[in-house]
Short mmCIF file of C-alpha atoms and ligand atoms in Angstrom, two decimals:
data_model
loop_
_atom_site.label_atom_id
_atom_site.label_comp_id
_atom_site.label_asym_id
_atom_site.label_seq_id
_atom_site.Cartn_x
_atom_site.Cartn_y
_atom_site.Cartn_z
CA UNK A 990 263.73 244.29 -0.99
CA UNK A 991 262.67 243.93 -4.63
CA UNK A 992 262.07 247.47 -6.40
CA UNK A 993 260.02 248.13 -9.76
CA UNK A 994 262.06 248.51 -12.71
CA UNK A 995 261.33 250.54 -15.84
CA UNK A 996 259.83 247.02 -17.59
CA UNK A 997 257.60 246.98 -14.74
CA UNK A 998 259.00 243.31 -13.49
CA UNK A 999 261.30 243.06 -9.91
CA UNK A 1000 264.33 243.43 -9.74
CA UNK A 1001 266.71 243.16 -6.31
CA UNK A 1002 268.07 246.54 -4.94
CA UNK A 1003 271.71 247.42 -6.28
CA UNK A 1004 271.07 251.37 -6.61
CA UNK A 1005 273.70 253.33 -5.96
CA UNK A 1006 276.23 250.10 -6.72
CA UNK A 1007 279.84 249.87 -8.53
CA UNK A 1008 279.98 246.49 -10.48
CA UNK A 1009 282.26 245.22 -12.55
CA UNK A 1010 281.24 241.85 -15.09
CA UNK A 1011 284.05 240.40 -16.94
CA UNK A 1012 283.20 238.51 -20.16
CA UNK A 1013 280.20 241.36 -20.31
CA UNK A 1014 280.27 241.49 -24.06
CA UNK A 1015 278.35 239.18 -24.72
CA UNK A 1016 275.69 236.18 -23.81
CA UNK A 1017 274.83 235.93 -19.83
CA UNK A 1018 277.48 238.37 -19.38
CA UNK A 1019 275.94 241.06 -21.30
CA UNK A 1020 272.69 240.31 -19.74
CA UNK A 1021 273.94 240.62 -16.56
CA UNK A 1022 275.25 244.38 -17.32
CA UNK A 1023 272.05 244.98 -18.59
CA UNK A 1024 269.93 243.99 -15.60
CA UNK A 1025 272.47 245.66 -13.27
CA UNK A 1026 271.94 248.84 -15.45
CA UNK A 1027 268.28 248.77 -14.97
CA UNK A 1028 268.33 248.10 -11.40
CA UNK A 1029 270.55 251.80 -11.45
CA UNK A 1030 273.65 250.31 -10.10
CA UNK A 1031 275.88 253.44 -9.68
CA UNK A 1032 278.02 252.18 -12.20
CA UNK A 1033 278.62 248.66 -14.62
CA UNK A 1034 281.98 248.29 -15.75
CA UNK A 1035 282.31 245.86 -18.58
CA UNK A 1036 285.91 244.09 -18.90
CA UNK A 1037 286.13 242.40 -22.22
CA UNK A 1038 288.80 241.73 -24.82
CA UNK A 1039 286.03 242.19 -27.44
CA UNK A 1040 286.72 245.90 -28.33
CA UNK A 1041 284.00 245.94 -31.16
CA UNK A 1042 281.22 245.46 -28.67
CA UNK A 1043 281.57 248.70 -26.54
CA UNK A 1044 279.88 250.02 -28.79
CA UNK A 1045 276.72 248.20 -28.41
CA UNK A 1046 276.92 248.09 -24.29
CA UNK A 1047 273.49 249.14 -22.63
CA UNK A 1048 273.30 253.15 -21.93
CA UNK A 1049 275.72 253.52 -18.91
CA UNK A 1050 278.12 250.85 -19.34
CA UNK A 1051 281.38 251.54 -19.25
CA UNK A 1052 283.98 249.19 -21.32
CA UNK A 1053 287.77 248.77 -20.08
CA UNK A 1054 290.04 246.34 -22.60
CA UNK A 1055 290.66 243.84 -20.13
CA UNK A 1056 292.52 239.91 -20.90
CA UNK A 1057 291.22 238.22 -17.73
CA UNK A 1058 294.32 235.64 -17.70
CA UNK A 1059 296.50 238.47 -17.31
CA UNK A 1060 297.35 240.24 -14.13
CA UNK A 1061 298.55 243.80 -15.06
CA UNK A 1062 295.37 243.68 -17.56
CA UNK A 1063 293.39 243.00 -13.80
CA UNK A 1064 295.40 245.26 -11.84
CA UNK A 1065 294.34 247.93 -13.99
CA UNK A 1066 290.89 247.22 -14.98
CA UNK A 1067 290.23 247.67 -10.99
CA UNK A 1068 292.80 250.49 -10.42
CA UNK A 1069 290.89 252.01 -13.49
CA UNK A 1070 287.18 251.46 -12.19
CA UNK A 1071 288.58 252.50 -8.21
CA UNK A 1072 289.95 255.70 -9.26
CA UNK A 1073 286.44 256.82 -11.68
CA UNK A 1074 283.90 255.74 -9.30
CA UNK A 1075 285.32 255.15 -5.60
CA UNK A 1076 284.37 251.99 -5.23
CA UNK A 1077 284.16 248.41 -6.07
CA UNK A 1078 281.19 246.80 -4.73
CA UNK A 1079 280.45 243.93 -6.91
CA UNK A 1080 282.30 241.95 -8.90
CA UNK A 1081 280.77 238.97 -11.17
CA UNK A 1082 283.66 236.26 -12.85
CA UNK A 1083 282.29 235.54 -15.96
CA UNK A 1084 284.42 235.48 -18.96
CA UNK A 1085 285.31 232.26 -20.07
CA UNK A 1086 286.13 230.12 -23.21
CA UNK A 1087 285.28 226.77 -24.30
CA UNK A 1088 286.94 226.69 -27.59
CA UNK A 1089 286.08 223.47 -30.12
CA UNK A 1090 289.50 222.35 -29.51
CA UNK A 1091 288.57 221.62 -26.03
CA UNK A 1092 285.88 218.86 -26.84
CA UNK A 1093 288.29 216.17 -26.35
CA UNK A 1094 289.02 213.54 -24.13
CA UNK A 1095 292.71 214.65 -22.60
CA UNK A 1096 294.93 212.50 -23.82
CA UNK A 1097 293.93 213.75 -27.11
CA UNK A 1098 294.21 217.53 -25.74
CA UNK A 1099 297.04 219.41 -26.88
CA UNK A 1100 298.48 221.03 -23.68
CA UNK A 1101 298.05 224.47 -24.85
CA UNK A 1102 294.53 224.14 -25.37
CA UNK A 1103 294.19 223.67 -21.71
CA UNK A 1104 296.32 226.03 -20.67
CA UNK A 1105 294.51 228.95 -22.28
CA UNK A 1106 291.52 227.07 -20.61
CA UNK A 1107 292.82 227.18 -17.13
CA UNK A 1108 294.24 230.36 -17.93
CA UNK A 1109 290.89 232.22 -18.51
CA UNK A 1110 288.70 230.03 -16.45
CA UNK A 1111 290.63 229.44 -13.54
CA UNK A 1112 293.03 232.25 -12.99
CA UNK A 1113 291.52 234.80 -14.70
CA UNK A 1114 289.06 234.08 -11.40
CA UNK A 1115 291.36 234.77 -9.08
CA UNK A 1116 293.45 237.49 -10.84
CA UNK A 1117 290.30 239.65 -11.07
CA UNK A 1118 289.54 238.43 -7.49
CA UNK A 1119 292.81 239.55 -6.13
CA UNK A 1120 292.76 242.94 -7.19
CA UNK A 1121 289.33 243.58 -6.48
CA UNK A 1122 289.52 241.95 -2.89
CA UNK A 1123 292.21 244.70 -2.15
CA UNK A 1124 289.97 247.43 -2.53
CA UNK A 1125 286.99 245.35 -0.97
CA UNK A 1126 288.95 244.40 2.44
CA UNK A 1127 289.53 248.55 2.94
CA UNK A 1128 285.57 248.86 2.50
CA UNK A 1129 284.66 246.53 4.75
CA UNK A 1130 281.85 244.99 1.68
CA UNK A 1131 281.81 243.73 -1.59
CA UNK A 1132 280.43 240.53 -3.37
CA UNK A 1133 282.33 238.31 -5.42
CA UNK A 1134 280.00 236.14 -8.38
CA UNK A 1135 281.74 232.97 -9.84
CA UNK A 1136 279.78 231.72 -13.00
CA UNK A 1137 280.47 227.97 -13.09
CA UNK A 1138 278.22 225.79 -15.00
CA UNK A 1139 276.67 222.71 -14.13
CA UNK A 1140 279.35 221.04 -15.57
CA UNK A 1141 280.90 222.48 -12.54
CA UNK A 1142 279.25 219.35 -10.60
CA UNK A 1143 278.42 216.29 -13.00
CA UNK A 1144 280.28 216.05 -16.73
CA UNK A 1145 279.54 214.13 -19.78
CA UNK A 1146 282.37 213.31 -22.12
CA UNK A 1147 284.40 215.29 -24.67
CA UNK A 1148 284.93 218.11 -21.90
CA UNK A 1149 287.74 217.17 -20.41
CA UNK A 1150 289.35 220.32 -19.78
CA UNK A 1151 285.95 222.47 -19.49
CA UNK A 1152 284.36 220.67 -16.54
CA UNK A 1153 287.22 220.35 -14.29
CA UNK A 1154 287.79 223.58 -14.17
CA UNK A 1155 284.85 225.42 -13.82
CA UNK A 1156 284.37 222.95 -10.81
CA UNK A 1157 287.25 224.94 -9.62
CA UNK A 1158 285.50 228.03 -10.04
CA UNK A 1159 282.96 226.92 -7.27
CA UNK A 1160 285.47 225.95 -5.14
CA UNK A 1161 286.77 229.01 -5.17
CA UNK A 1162 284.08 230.93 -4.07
CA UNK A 1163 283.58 228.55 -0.88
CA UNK A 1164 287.32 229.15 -0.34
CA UNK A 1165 286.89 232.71 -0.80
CA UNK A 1166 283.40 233.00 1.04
CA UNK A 1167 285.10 231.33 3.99
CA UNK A 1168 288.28 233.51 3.92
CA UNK A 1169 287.16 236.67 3.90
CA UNK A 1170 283.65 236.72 5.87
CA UNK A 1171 284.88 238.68 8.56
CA UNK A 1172 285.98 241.83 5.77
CA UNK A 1173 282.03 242.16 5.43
CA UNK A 1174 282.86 240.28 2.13
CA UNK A 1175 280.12 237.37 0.62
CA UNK A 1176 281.41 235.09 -2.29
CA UNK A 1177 279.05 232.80 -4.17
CA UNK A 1178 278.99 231.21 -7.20
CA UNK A 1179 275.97 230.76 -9.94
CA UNK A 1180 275.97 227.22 -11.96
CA UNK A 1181 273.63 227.38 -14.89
CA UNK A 1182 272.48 224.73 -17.36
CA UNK A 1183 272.20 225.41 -20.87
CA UNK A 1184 271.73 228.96 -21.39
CA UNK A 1185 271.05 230.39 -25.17
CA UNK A 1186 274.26 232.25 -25.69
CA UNK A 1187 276.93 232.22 -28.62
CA UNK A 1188 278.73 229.54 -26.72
CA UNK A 1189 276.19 227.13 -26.57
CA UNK A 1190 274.75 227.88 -30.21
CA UNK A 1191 277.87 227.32 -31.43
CA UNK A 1192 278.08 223.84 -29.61
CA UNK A 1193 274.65 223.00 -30.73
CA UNK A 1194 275.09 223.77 -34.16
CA UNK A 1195 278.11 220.82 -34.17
CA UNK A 1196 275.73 218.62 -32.28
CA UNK A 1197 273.02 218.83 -35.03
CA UNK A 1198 270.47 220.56 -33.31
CA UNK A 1199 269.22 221.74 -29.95
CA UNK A 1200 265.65 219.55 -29.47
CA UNK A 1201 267.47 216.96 -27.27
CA UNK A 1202 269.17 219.67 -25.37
CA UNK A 1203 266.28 221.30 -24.29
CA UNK A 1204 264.60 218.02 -23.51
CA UNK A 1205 267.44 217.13 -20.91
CA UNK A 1206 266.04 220.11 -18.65
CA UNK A 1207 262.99 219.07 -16.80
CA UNK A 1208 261.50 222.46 -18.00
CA UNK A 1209 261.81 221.43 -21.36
CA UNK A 1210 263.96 223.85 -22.79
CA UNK A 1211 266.99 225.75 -22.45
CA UNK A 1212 267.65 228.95 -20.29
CA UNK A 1213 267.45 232.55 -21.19
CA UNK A 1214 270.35 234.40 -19.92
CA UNK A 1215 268.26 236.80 -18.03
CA UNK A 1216 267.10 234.06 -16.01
CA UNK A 1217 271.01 233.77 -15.09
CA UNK A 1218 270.93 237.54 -14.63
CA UNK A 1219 268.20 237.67 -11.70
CA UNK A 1220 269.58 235.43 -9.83
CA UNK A 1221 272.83 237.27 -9.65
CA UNK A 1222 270.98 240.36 -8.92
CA UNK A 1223 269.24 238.90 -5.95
CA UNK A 1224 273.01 237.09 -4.59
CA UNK A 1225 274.65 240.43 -4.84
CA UNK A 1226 271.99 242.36 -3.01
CA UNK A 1227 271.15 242.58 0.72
CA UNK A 1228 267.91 240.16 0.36
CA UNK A 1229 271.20 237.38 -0.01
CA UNK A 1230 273.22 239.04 3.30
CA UNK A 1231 273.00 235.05 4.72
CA UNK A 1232 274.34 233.79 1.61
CA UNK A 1233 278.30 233.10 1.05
CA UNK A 1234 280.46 230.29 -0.01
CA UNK A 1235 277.95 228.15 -1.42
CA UNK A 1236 276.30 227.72 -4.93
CA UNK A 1237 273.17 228.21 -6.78
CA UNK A 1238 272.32 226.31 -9.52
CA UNK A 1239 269.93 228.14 -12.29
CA UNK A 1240 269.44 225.14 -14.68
CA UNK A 1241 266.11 224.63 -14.76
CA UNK A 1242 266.13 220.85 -12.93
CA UNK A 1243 268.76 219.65 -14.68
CA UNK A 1244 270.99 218.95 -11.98
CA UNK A 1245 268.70 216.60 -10.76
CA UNK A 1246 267.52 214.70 -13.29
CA UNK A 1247 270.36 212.64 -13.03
CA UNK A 1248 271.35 209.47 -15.44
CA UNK A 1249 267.80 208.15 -16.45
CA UNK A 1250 267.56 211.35 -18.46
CA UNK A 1251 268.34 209.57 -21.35
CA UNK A 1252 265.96 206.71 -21.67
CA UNK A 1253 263.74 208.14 -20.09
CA UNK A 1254 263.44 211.90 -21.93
CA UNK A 1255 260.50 213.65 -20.66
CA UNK A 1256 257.64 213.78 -23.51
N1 NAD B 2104 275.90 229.49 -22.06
C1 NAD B 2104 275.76 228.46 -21.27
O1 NAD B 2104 274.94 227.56 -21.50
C2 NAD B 2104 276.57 228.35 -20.03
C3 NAD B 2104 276.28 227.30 -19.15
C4 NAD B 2104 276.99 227.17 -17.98
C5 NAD B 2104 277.98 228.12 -17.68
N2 NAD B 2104 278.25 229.12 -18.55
C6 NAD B 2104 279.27 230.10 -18.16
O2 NAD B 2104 278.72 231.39 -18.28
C7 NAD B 2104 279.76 232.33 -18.61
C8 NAD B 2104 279.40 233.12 -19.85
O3 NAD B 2104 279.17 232.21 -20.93
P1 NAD B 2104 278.44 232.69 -22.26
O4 NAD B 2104 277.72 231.52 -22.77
O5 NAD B 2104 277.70 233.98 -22.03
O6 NAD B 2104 279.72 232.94 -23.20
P2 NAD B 2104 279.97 233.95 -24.43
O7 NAD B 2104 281.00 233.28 -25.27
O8 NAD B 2104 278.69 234.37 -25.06
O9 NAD B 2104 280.62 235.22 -23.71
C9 NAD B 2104 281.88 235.16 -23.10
C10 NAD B 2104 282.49 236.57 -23.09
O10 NAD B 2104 283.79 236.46 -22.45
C11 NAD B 2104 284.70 237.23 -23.21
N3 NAD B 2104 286.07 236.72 -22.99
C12 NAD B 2104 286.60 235.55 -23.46
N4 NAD B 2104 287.89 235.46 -23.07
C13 NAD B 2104 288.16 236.56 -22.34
C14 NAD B 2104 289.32 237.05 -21.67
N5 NAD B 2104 290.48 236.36 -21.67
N6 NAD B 2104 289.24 238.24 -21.01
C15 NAD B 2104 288.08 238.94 -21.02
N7 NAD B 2104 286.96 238.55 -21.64
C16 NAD B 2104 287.01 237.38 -22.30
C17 NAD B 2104 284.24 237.06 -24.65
O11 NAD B 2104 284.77 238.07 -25.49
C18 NAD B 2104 282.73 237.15 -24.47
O12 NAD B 2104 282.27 238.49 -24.51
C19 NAD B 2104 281.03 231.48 -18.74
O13 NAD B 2104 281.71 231.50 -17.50
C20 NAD B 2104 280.51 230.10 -19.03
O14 NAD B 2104 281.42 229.08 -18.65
C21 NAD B 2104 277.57 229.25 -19.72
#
């Protein structure tokens, strides 16, 4: 059931939790860590490669040098997290990378650029998922968050490596949701639209300017990533125990304002 939190808004129940959020350093990541602090998870465990920013984590946070796209970095991370707090109860897939070298159609992609995408986005997924499945399975619980996008589901052009693969990361967690229901386990992933994060300002800033942006969203302006934040508080606590292998898109009608959105921009 939703509890009070010290701001005095609701927030799901994940007292007494052990979460780990990869890519927590910074943007939806960081808010994420932040809401699961407030809603007095036992323990957040922030994996970043961003050493810098541990020391501006919320009170609580814990920071563990962590490369996503690498598997002893992964093995660690969880062996490290296991071994402090005795658990692993939920982990959120977040870090990812859409470098400016990726806006490109592929034939014009040099092959390393997507690597490293695939790399981070794709198998840095399912590296952190292995390891932390292991420890989940003996439990008998655990829930696994995949941030996608909502370029997860439709693209536009120019993101020819970004958009493919984060619509693997929602195929993962149906694979994942499916495989390993009967270990107590629920897997679900979160696609948002535009959130206001270094990512996208960067992006924006090439595109000259975030008014059209914002208009694209039925709401009429970009997401905040707390918004992103609640609803991964809500998946990963029992007011979701129905919810697994599916996915939830926070993107503020986008999704479903389909192909007229640009003659037709809402006033
Ligand atoms: N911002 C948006 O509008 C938006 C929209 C849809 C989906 N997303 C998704 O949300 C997630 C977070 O995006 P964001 O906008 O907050 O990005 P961000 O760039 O603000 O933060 C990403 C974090 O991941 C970390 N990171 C990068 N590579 C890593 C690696 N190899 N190992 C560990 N950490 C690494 C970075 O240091 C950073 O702290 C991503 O999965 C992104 O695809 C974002």
């Amino acid at each position: 059931m939703p509890s009070s939190r010290p701001s005095g808004s609701v927030s799901y129940d994940n007292s007494g939790r052990v979460v780990i959020v990869s890519g927590g350093a910074s943007g939806i990541g960081l808010a994420i860590l932040q809401a699961f602090a407030h809603s007095r998870a036992a323990a957040v465990v922030c994996l970043d490669v961003n050493e810098p920013a541990a020391a501006t984590l919320p009170p609580g946070a814990h920071f563990v040098r962590c490369d996503t796209s690498k598997e002893a970095d992964c093995r660690a991370a969880v062996a490290w997290t296991v071994d402090r707090f005795g658990a692993v109860d939920v982990l959120v897939n977040n870090a990812a990378i859409q470098p400016p070298a990726s806006y490109q159609p592929i034939d014009q992609m040099p092959a390393e650029v997507w690597q490293r995408i695939v790399d981070v986005n794709f198998t840095g997924y399912t590296l952190l998922a292995k390891h932390t499945l292991t420890r989940m399975k003996a439990q008998h619980s655990g829930v696994i968050i995949n941030i996608a996008s909502g370029q997860a589901h439709r693209t536009a052009r120019q993101v020819g490596a970004y958009s493919p693969i984060k619509a693997g990361n929602v195929m993962q967690a149906r694979q994942w949701g499916v495989e390993y229901a009967r270990d107590g386990i629920r897997v679900v992933s979160v696609s948002p639209g535009a959130i206001d994060t270094p990512l996208v300002r960067a992006s924006l800033e090439r595109q000259g300017g975030g008014a059209a942006l914002a208009n694209r969203h039925p709401l009429g302006r970009i997401g905040r990533p707390e918004e992103v934040a609640q609803a991964v508080l809500w998946l990963s606590s029992a007011d979701a125990s129905f919810v697994t292998a599916t996915d939830l898109e926070v993107d503020g009608g986008l999704g479903s304002f389909g192909a007229f959105a640009d003659p037709y921009p809402m006033p």
